[in-house]
Tab-separated table of C-alpha atoms in Angstrom:
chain	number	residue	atom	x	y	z
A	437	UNK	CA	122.880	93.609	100.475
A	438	UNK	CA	120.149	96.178	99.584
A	439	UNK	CA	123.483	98.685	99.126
A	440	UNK	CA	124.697	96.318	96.422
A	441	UNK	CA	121.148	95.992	94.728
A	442	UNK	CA	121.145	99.944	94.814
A	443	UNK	CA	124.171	99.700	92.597
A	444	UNK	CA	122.125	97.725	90.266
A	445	UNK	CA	123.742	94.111	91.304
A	446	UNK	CA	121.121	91.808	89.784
A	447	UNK	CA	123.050	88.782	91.786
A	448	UNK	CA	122.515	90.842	95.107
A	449	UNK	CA	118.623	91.585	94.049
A	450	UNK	CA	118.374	88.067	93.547
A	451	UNK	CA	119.529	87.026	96.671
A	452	UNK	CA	118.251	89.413	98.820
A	453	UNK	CA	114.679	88.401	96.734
A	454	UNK	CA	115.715	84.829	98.438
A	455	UNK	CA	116.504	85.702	101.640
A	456	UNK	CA	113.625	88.061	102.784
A	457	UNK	CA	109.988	87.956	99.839
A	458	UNK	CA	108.715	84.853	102.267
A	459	UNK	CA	108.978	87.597	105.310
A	460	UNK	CA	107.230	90.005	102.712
A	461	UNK	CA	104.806	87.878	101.695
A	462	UNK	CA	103.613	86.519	104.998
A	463	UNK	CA	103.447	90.578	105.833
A	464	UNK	CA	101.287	91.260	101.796
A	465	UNK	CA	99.089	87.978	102.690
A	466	UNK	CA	98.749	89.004	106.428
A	467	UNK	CA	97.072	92.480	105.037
A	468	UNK	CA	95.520	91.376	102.579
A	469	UNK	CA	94.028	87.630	103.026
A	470	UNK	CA	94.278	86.879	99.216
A	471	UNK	CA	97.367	84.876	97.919
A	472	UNK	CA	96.895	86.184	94.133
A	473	UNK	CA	97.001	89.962	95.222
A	474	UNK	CA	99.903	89.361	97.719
A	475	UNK	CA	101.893	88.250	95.113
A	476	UNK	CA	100.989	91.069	92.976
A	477	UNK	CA	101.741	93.621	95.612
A	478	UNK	CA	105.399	91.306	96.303
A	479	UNK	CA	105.989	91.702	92.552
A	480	UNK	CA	105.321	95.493	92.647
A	481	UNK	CA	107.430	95.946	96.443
A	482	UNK	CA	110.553	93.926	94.521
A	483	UNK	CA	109.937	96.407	91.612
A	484	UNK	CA	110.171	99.327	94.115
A	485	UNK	CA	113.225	97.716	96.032
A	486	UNK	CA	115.035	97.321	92.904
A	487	UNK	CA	114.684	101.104	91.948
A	488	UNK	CA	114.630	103.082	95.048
A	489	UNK	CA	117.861	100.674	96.608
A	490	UNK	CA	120.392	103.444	95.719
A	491	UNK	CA	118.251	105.658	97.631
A	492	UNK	CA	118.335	103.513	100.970
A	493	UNK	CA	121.368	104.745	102.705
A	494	UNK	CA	120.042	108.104	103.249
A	495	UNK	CA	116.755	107.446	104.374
A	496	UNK	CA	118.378	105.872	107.981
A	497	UNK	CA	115.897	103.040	108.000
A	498	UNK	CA	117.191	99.694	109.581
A	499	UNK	CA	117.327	97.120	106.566
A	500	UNK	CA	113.819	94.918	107.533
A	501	UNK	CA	112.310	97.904	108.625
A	502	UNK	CA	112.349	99.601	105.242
A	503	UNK	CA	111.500	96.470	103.491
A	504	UNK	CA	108.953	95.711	105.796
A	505	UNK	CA	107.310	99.366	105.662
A	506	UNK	CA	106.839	99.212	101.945
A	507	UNK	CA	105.542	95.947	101.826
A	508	UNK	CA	102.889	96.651	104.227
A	509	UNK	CA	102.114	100.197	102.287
A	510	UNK	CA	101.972	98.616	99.432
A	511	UNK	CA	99.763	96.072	100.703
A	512	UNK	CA	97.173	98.527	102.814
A	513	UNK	CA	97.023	100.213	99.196
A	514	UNK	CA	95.829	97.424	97.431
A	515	UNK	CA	93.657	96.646	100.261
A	516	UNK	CA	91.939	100.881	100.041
A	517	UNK	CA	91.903	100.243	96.106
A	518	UNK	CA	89.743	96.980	96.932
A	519	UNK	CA	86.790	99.762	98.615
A	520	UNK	CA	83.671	98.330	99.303
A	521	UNK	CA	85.204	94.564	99.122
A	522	UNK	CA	85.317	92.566	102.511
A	523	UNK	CA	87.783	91.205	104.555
A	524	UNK	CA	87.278	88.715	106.785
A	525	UNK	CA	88.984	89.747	109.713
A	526	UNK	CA	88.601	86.259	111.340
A	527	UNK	CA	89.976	84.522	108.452
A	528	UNK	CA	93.394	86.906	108.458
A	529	UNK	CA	93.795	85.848	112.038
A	530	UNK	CA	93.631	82.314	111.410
A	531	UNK	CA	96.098	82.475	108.596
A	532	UNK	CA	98.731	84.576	110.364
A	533	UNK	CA	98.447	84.477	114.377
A	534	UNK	CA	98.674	80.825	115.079
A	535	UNK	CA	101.758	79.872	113.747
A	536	UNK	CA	104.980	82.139	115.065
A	537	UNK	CA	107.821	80.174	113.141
A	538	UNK	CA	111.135	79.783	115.709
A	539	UNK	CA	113.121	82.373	113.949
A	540	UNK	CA	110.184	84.796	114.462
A	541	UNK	CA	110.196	83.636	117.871
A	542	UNK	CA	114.225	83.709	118.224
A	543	UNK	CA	114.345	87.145	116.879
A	544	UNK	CA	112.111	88.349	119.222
A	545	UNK	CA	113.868	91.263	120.507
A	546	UNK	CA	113.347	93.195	123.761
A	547	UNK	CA	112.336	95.936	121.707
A	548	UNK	CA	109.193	94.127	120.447
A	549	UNK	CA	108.723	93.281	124.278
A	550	UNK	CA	108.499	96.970	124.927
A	551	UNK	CA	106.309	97.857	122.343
A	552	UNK	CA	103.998	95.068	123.456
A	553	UNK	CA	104.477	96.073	126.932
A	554	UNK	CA	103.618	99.729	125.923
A	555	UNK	CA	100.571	98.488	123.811
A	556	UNK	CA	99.123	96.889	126.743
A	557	UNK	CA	99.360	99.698	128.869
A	558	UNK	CA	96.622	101.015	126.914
A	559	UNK	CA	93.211	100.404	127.616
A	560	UNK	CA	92.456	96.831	125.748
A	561	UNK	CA	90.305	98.009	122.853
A	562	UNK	CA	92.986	100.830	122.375
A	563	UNK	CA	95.414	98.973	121.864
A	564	UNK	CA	93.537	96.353	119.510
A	565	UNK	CA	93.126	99.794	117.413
A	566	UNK	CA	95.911	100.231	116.901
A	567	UNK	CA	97.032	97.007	116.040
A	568	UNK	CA	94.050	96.722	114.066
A	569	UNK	CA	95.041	99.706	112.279
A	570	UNK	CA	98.642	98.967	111.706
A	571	UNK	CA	98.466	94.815	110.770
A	572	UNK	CA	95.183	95.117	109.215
A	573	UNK	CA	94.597	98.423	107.483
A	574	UNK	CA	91.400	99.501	109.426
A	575	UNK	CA	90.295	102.656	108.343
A	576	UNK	CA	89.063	105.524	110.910
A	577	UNK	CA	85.886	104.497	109.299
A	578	UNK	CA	86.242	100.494	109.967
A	579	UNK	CA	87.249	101.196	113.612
A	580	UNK	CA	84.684	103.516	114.361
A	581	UNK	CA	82.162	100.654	113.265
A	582	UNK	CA	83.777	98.249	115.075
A	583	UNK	CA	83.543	99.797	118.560
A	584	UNK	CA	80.616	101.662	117.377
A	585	UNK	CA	81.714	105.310	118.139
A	586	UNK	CA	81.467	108.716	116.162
A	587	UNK	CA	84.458	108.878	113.453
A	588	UNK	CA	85.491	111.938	115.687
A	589	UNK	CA	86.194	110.151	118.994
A	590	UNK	CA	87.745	107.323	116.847
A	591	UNK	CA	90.456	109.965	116.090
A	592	UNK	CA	90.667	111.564	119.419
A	593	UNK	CA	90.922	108.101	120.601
A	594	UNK	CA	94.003	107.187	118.329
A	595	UNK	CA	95.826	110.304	118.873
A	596	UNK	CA	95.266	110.067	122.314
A	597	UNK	CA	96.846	106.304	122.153
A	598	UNK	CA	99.652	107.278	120.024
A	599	UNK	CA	101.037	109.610	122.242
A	600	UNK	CA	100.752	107.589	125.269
A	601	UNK	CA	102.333	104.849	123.309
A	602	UNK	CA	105.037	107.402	122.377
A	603	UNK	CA	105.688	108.638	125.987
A	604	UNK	CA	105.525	105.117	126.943
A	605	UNK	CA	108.163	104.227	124.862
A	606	UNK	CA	110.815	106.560	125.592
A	607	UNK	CA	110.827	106.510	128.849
B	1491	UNK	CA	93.016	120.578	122.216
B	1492	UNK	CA	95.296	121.293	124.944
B	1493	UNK	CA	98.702	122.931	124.678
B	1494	UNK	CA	99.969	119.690	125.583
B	1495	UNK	CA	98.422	118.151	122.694
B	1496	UNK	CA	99.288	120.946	120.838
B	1497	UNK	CA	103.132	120.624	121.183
B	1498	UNK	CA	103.095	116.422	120.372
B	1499	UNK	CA	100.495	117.069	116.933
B	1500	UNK	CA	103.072	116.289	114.782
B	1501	UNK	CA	104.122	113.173	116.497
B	1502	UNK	CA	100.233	111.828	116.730
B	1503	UNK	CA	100.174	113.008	113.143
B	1504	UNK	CA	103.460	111.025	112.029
B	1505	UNK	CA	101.742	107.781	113.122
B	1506	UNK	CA	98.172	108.267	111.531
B	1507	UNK	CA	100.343	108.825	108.790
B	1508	UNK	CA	102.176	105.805	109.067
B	1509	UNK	CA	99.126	103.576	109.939
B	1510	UNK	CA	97.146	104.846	106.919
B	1511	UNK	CA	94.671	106.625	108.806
B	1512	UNK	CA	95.147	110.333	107.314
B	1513	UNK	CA	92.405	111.266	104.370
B	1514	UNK	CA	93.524	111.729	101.261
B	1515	UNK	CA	93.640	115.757	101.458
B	1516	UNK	CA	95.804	115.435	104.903
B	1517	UNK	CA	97.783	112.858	103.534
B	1518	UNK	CA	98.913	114.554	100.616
B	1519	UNK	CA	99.451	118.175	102.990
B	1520	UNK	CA	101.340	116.012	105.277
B	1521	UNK	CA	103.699	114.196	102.443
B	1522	UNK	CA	104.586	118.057	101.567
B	1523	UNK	CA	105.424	119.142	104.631
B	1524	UNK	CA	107.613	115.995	105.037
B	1525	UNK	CA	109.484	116.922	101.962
B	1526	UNK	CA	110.627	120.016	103.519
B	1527	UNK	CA	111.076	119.099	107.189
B	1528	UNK	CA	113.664	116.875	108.405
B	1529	UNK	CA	112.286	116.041	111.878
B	1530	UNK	CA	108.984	115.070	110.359
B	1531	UNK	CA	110.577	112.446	108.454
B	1532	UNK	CA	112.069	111.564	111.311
B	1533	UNK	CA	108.800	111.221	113.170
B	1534	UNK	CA	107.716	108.921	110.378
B	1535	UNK	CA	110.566	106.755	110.248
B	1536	UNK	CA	110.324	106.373	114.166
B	1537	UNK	CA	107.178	104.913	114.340
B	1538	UNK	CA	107.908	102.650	111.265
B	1539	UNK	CA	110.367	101.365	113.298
B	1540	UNK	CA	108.002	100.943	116.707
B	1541	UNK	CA	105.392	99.608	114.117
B	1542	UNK	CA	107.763	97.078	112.398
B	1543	UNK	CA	107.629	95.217	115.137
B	1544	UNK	CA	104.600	94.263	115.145
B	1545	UNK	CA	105.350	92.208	112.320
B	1546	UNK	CA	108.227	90.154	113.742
B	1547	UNK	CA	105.288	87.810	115.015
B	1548	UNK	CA	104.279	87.359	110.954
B	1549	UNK	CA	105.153	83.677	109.980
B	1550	UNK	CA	106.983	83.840	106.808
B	1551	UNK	CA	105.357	81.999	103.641
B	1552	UNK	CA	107.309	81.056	100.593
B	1553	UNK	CA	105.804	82.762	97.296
B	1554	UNK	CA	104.948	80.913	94.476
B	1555	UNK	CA	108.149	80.178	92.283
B	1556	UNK	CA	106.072	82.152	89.219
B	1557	UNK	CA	106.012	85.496	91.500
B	1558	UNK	CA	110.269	85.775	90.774
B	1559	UNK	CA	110.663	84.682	87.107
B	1560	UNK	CA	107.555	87.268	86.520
B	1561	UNK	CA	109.431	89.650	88.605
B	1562	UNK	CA	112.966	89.062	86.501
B	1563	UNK	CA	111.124	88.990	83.521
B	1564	UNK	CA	109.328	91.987	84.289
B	1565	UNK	CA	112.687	94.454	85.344
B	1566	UNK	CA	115.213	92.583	83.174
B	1567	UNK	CA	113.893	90.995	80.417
B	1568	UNK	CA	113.698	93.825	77.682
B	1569	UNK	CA	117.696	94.738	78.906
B	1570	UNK	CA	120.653	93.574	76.541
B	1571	UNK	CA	122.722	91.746	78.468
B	1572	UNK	CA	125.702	93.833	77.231
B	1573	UNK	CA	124.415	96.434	79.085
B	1574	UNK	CA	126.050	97.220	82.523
B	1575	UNK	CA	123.629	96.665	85.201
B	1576	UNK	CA	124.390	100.253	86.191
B	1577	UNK	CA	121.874	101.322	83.381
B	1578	UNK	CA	119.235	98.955	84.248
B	1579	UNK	CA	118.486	101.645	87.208
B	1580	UNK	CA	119.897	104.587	85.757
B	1581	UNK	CA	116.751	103.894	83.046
B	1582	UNK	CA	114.250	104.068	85.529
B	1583	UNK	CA	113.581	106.870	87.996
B	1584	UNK	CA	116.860	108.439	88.784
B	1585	UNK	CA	117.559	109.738	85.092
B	1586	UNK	CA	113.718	111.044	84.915
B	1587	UNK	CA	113.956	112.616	88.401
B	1588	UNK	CA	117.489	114.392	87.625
B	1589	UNK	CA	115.601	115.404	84.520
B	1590	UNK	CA	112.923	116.827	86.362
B	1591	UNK	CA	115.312	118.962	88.490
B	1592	UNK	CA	116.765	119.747	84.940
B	1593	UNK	CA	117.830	123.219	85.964
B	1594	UNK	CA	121.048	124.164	84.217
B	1595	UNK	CA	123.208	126.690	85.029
B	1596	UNK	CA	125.351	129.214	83.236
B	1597	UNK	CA	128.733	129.112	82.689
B	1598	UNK	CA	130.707	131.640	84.339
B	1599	UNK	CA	131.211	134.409	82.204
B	1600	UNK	CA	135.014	134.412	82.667
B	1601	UNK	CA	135.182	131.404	80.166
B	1602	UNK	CA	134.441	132.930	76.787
B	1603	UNK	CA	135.298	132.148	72.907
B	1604	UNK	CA	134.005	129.171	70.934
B	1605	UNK	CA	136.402	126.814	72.512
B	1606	UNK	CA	135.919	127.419	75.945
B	1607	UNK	CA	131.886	127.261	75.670
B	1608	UNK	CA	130.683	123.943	77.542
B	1609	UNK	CA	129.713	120.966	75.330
B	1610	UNK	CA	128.282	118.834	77.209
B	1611	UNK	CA	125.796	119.261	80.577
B	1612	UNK	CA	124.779	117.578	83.548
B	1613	UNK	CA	122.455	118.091	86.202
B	1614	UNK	CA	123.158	115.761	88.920
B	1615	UNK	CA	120.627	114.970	91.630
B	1616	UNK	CA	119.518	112.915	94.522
B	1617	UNK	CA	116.069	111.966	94.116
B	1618	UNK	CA	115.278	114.200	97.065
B	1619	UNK	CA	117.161	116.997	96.459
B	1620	UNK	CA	119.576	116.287	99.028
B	1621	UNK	CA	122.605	116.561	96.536
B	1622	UNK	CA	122.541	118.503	93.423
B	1623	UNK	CA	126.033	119.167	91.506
B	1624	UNK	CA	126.012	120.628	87.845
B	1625	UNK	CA	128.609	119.830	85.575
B	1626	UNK	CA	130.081	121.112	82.600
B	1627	UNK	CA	132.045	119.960	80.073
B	1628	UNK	CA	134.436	121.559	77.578
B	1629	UNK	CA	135.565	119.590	74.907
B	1630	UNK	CA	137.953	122.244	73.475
B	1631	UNK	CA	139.438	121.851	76.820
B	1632	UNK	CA	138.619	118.193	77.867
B	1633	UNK	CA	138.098	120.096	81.191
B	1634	UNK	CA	135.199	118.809	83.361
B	1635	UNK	CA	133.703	122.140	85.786
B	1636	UNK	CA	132.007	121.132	88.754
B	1637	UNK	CA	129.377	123.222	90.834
B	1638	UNK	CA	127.788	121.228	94.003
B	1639	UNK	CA	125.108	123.331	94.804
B	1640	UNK	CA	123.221	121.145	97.364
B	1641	UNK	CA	124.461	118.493	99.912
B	1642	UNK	CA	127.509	117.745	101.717
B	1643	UNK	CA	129.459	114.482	102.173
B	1644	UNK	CA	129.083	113.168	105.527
B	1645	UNK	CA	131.883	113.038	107.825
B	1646	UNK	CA	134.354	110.459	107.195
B	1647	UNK	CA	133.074	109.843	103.809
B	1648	UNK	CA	133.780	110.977	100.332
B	1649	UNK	CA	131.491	111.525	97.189
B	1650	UNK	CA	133.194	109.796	94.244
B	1651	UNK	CA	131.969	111.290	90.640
B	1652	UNK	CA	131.928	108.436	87.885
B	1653	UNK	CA	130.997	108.494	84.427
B	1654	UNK	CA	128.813	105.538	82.613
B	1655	UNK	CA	129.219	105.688	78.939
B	1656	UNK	CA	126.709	104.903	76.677
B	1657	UNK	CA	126.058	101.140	76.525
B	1658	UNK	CA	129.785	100.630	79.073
B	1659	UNK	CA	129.588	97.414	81.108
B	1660	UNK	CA	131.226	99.439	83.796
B	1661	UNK	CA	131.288	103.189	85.508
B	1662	UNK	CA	134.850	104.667	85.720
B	1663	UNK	CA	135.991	106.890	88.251
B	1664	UNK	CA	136.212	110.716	87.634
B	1665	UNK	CA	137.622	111.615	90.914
B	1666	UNK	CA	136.396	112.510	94.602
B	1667	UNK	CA	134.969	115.600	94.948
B	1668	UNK	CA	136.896	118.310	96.714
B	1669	UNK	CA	135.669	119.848	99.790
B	1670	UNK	CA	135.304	123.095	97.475
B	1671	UNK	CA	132.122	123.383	96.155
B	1672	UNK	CA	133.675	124.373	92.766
B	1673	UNK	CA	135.752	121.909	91.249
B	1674	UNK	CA	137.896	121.583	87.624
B	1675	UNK	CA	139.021	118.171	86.516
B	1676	UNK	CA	140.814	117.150	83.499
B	1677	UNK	CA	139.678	114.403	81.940
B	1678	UNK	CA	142.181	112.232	79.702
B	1679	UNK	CA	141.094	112.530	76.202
B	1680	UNK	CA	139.509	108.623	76.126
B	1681	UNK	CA	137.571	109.661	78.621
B	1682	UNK	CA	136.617	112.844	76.274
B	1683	UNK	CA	134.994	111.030	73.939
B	1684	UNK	CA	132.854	109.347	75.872
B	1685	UNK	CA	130.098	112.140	77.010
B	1686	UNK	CA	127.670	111.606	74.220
B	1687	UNK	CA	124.479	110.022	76.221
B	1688	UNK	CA	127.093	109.498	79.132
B	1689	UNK	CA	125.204	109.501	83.031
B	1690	UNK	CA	127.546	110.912	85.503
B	1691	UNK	CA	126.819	109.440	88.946
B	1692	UNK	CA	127.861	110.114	92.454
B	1693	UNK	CA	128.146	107.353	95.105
B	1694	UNK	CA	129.099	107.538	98.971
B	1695	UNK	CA	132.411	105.909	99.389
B	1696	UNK	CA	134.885	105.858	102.421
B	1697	UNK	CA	137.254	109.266	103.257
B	1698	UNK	CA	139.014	109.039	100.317
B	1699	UNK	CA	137.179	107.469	97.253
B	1700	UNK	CA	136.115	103.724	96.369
B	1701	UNK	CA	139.253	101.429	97.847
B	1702	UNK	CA	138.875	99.348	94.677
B	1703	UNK	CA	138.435	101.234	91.671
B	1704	UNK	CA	134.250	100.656	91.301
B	1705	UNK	CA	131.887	101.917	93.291
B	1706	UNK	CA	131.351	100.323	96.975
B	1707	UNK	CA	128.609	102.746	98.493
B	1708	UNK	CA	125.246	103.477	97.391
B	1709	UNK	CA	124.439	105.800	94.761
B	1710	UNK	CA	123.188	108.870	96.128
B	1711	UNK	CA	122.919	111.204	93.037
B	1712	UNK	CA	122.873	111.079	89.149
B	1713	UNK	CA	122.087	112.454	86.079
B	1714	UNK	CA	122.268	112.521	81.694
B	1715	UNK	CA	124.842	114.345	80.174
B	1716	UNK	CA	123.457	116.214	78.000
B	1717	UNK	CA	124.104	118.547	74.668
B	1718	UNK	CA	125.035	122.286	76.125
């Protein structure tokens, strides 16, 4: 579908618009905790989909991958531009975690079992940075706060987690 | 940092990048060096994919209907609907990127005399750089003179040329491109006529060009004809 869009097939755009911006949105919303920007950022990420389709093929991302990657960029964007506003971490939580819908949970793939399974062969808070990092858009900054460590072991930290995570998963 | 660490930077580096966690200076460094080196982007796109995951567990929430007709207004609302959709695109960033490229090269010098001097130009580009063919067209001649410069068709596939006129509802076929990275084509004289504010385009189609006459694969390079 995204191929056809990239040939400028409104019908296709359309469709795939129908078929995967409540996916996209839960993702915007999950960053950002703010219906009115989500749907700004969805507006913008259908904007980007629609010009950058014909492009797709040779970037040798997996369809919801790609959409999902520049949904969340987008998102974490609008989230940096924010600066100095709050999130309530809590609050995202609540909106997001409680309610896996069954195609979520049908489409849970053995993959996501290994990356979950590699996650929590970190150390606990490790691994809540990175998932922090990656659902929520924490900053080196934010996560140094939150487990109230220099911004330089933050890093070494991460880095350290990433390529454990990385070793972990292809083995 | 150990020479183990060392050896994996650019794979702890791929996925600060990807989780937002690079400044702004290493950000933009790292978006450079991307450009240029295959196996970073490969990096990236790996950990996108790990990363992805995560969001399987996101419960999906229906937009508000306003967020589409905003979003249909917004791309095709100021578009004639004569125009073919092909243009709606080729209006937005491919044209100004192929422009950007804009490099133009010189006719051979074995084609001299007023008749023989190219008419018409075209740079055509992928976005990335990853295919760049100039063409030239004579219009004493009606003879179209190819030059891919950049970028090979994969195996088993083909890159198809086609030509959108100004305002057509529909691209039309020019021809596969030959193996050769020099090509001549002769274009029937209806064709001829049709250069002025033309795009030529290049999409990925099957060993052998498009089974049904208009383009099947994605469009992975265009550009403006232009005045020579």
């Amino acid at each position: 579908m995204i191929l056809q869009v990239g040939l400028g097939d409104r019908a296709a755009f359309s469709a795939l618009y129908d078929a995967t911006s409540a996916k996209l949105f839960g993702v915007c919303l999950r960053v950002l905790n703010n219906r009115a920007e989500a749907e700004d950022v969805l507006q913008n990420v259908f904007v980007k989909i629609w010009q950058k389709a014909n492009l797709y093929s040779a970037n040798g991302y997996s369809p919801m991958t790609w959409l999902i990657t520049l949904a969340r960029n987008a998102a974490i964007d609008k989230l940096r531009a924010r600066r100095g506003g709050t999130v309530d971490i809590d609050d995202v939580h609540d909106l997001s975690d409680d309610a896996p819908t069954p195609e979520a949970e049908a489409i849970a793939s053995s993959e996501r079992a290994r990356l979950n399974g590699c996650l929590d062969e970190l150390e606990a808070d490790k691994s809540e940075a990175v998932r922090r990092a990656y659902l929520d858009g924490d900053s080196y900054q934010d996560l140094a706060a939150r487990y109230d460590v220099p911004l330089n072991t933050m890093r070494t930290w991460l880095r350290r987690s990433l390529l454990k995570l990385r070793e972990c998963l292809s083995r | 940092m150990s020479p183990e660490e060392d050896h994996s930077d650019d794979a702890a580096l791929a996925g600060e990048y990807v989780l937002h966690l690079l400044d702004d200076a290493e950000r933009v460094a790292f978006e450079r060096r991307m450009a240029d080196e295959p196996a970073l982007r490969d990096l990236v796109r790996e950990w996108d994919e790990k990363f992805s995951l995560m969001m399987q567990d996101i419960a999906p929430i229906t937009p508000s209907a306003a967020v589409k007709t905003r979003l249909e207004d917004r791309l095709f609302a100021d578009t004639p609907r004569s125009r073919s959709p092909w243009w709606n695109w080729l209006t937005g960033g491919v044209v100004a990127a192929g422009l950007a490229v804009g490099a133009v090269l010189l006719m051979p010098n074995l084609i001299s005399g007023p008749d023989m001097a190219p008419t018409f130009t075209a740079n055509i580009a992928a976005e990335d750089g990853s295919l760049i063919v100039t063409a030239h067209f004579t219009s004493g001649t009606n003879r179209l003179h190819l030059s891919r410069q950049i970028g090979d068709a994969l195996p088993g596939h083909s890159f198809e040329l086609w030509l959108i006129a100004d305002g057509a509802e529909a691209p039309v076929s020019l021809g596969v491109l030959p193996e050769d990275r020099e090509a001549l084509i002769d274009l029937p004289s209806e064709l001829a006529t049709q250069m002025t504010n033309a795009v030529l385009a290049i999409t990925d189609e099957p060993a052998g060009g498009s089974p049904s006459g208009a383009p099947t694969g994605p469009v992975v390079a265009a550009g403006p004809v232009t005045g020579a």
